[in-house]
PDB file of C-alpha atoms in Angstrom:
ATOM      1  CA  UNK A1313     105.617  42.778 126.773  1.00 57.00           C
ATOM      2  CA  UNK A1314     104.523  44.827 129.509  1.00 61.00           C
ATOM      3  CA  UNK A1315     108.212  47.284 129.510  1.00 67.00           C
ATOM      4  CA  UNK A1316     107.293  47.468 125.974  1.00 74.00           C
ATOM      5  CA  UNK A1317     103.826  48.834 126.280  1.00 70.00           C
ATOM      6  CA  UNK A1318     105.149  51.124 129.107  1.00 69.00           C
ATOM      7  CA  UNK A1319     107.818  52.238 126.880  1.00 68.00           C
ATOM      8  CA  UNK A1320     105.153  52.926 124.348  1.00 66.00           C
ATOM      9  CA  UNK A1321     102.905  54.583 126.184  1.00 72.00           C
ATOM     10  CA  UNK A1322     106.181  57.466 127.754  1.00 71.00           C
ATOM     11  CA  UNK A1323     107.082  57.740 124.161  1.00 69.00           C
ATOM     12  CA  UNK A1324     103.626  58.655 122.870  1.00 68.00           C
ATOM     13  CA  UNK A1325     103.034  60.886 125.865  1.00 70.00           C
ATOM     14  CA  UNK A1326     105.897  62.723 125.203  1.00 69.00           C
ATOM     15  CA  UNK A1327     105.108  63.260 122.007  1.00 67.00           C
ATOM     16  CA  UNK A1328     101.814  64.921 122.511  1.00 67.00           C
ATOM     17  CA  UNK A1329     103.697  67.519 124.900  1.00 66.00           C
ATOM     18  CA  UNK A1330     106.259  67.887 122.550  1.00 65.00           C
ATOM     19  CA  UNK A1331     103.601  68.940 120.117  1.00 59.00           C
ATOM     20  CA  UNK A1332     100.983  71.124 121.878  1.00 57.00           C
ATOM     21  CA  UNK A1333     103.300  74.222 122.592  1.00 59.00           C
ATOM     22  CA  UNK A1334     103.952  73.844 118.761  1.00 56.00           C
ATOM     23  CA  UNK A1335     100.432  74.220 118.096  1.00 55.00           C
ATOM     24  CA  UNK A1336     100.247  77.533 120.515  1.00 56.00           C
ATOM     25  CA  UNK A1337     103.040  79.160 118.532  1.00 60.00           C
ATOM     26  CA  UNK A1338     101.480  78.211 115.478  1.00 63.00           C
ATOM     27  CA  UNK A1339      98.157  79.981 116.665  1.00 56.00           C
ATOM     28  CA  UNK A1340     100.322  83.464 117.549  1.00 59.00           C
ATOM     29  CA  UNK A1341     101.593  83.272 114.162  1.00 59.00           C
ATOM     30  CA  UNK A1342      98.400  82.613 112.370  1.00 56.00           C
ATOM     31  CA  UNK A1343      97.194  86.066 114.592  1.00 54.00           C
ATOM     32  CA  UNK A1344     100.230  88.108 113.659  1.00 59.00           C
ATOM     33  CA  UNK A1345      99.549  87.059 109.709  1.00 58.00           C
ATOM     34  CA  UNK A1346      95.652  87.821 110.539  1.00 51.00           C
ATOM     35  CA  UNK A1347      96.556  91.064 111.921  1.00 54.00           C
ATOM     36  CA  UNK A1348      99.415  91.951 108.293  1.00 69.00           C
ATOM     37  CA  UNK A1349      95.993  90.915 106.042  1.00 85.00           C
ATOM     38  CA  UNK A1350      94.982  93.341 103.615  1.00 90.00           C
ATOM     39  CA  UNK A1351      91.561  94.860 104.798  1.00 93.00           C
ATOM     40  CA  UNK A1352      88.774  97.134 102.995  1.00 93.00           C
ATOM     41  CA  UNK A1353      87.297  99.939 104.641  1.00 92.00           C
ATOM     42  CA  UNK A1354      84.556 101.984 102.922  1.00 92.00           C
ATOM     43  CA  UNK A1355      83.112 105.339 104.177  1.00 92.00           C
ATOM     44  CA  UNK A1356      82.180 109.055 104.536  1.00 93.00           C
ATOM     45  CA  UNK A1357      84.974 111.047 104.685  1.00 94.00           C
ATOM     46  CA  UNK A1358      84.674 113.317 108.248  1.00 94.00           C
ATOM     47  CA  UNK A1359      88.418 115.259 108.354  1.00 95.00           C
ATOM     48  CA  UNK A1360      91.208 115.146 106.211  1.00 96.00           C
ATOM     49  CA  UNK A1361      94.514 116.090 107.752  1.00 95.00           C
ATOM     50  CA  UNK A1362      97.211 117.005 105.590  1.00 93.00           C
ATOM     51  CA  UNK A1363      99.614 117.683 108.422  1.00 95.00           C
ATOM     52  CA  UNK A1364      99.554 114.291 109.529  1.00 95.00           C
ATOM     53  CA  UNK A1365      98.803 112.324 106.867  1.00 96.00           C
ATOM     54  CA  UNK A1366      95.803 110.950 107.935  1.00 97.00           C
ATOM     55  CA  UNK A1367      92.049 111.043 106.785  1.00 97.00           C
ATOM     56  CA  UNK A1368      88.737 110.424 109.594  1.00 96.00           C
ATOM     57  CA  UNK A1369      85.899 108.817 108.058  1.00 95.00           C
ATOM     58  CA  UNK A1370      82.277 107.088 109.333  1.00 92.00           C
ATOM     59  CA  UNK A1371      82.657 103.577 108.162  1.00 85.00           C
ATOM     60  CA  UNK A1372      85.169 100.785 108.306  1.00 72.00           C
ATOM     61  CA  UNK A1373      84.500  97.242 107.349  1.00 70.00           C
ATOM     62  CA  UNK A1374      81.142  97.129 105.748  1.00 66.00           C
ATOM     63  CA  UNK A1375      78.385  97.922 107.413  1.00 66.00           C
ATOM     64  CA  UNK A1376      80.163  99.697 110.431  1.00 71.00           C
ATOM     65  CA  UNK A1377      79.473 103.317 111.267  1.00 75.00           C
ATOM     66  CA  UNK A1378      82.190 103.690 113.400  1.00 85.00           C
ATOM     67  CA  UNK A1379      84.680 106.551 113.089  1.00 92.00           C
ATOM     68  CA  UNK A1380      87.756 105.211 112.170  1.00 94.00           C
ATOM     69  CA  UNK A1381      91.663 106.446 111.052  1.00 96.00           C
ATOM     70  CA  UNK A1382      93.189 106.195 107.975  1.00 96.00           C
ATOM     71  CA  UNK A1383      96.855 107.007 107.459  1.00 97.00           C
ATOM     72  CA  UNK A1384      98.555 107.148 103.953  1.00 97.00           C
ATOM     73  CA  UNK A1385     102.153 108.291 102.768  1.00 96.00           C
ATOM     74  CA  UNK A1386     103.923 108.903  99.604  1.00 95.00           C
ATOM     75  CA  UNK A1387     103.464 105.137  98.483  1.00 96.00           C
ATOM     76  CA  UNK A1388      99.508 105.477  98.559  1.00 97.00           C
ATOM     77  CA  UNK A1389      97.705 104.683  95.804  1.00 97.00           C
ATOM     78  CA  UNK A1390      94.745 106.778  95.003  1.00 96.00           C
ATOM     79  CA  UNK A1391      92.072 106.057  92.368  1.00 96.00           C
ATOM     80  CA  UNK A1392      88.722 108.294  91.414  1.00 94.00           C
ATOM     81  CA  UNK A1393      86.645 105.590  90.121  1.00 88.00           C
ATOM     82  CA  UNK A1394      88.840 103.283  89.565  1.00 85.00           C
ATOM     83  CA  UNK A1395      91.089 105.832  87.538  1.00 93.00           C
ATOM     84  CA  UNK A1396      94.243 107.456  88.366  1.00 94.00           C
ATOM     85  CA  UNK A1397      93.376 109.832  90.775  1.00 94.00           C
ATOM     86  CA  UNK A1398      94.990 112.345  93.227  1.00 93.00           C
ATOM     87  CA  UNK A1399      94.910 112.669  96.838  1.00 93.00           C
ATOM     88  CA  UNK A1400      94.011 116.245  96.491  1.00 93.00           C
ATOM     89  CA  UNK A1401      90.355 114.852  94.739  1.00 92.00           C
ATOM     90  CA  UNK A1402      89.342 113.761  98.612  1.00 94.00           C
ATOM     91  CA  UNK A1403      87.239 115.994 100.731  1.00 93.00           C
ATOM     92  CA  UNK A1404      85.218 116.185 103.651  1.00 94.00           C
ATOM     93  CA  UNK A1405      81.792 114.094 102.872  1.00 93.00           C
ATOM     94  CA  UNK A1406      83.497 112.334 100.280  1.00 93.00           C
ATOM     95  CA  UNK A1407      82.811 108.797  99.871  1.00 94.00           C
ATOM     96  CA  UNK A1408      86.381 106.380  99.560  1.00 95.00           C
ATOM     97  CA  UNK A1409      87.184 102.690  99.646  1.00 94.00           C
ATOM     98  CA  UNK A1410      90.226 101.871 101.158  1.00 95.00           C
ATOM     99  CA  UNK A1411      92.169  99.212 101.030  1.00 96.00           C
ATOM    100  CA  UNK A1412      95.470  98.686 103.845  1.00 96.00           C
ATOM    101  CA  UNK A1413      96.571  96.800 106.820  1.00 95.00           C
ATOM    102  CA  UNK A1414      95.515  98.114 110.193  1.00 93.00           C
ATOM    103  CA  UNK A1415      97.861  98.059 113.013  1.00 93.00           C
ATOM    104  CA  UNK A1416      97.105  97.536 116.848  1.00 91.00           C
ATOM    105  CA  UNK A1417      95.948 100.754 117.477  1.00 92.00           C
ATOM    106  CA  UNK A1418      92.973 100.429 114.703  1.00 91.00           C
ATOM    107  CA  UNK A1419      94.472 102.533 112.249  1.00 94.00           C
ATOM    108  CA  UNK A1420      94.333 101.505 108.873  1.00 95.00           C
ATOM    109  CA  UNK A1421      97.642 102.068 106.701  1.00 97.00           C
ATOM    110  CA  UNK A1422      96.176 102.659 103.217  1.00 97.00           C
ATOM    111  CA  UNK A1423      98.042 100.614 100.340  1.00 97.00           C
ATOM    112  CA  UNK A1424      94.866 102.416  98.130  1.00 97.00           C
ATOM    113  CA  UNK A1425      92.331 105.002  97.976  1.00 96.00           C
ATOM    114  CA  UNK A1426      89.523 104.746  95.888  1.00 97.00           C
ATOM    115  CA  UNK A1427      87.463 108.411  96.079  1.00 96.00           C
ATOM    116  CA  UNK A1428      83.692 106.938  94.813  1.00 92.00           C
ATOM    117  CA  UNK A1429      80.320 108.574  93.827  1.00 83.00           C
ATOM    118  CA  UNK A1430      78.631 109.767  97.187  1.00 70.00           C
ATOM    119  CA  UNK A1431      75.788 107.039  97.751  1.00 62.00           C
TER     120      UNK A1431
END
């Protein structure tokens, strides 16, 4: 009996090692699927670049005031209330919604723009 609930215990212990780095990897991946997550940023738009594709506004996830960066490319969506829109419809103090995934430098990569009625 007692090999038996020695043998028990090894096995059991093992199996909670076994399992814990599992649990860490798990974790990274549940950050690197955070971090692929669809945000939406809302603000006042500061700059728009054509150049580089990018647009500077004073917002970010509601109710920041932050200045954040917004890129966009050719498969950007952009709306004007919720219409078809065009990127050329967005100017400086503009109010947009944007919706995208932001990378680890904290720039957004807009899926959609949204140009809205200033507030």
């Amino acid at each position: 009996m007692k090999i038996s609930a020695a043998l028990l215990s090894v096995v059991l212990a093992g199996a909670v090692f076994m399992v814990t780095p599992a649990s860490a990897n798990q974790a990274a991946a549940e950050k690197q699927d955070a971090a692929k997550k669809e945000n939406k940023w809302q603000g006042k738009v500061i700059r728009v670049n054509k150049d580089s594709s990018t647009i500077d506004i004073h917002g970010g996830a509601a109710p920041s005031q932050a200045q954040r960066k917004i890129s966009y490319d050719a498969a950007t969506k952009w709306t004007n209330g919720g219409k078809p829109g065009q990127q050329e419809d967005v100017k400086t103090g503009s109010f947009i919604i944007v919706i995208g995934t932001v990378d680890s430098d904290g720039v957004m990569h807009a899926t959609r723009i949204d140009l809205r009625a200033p507030r």
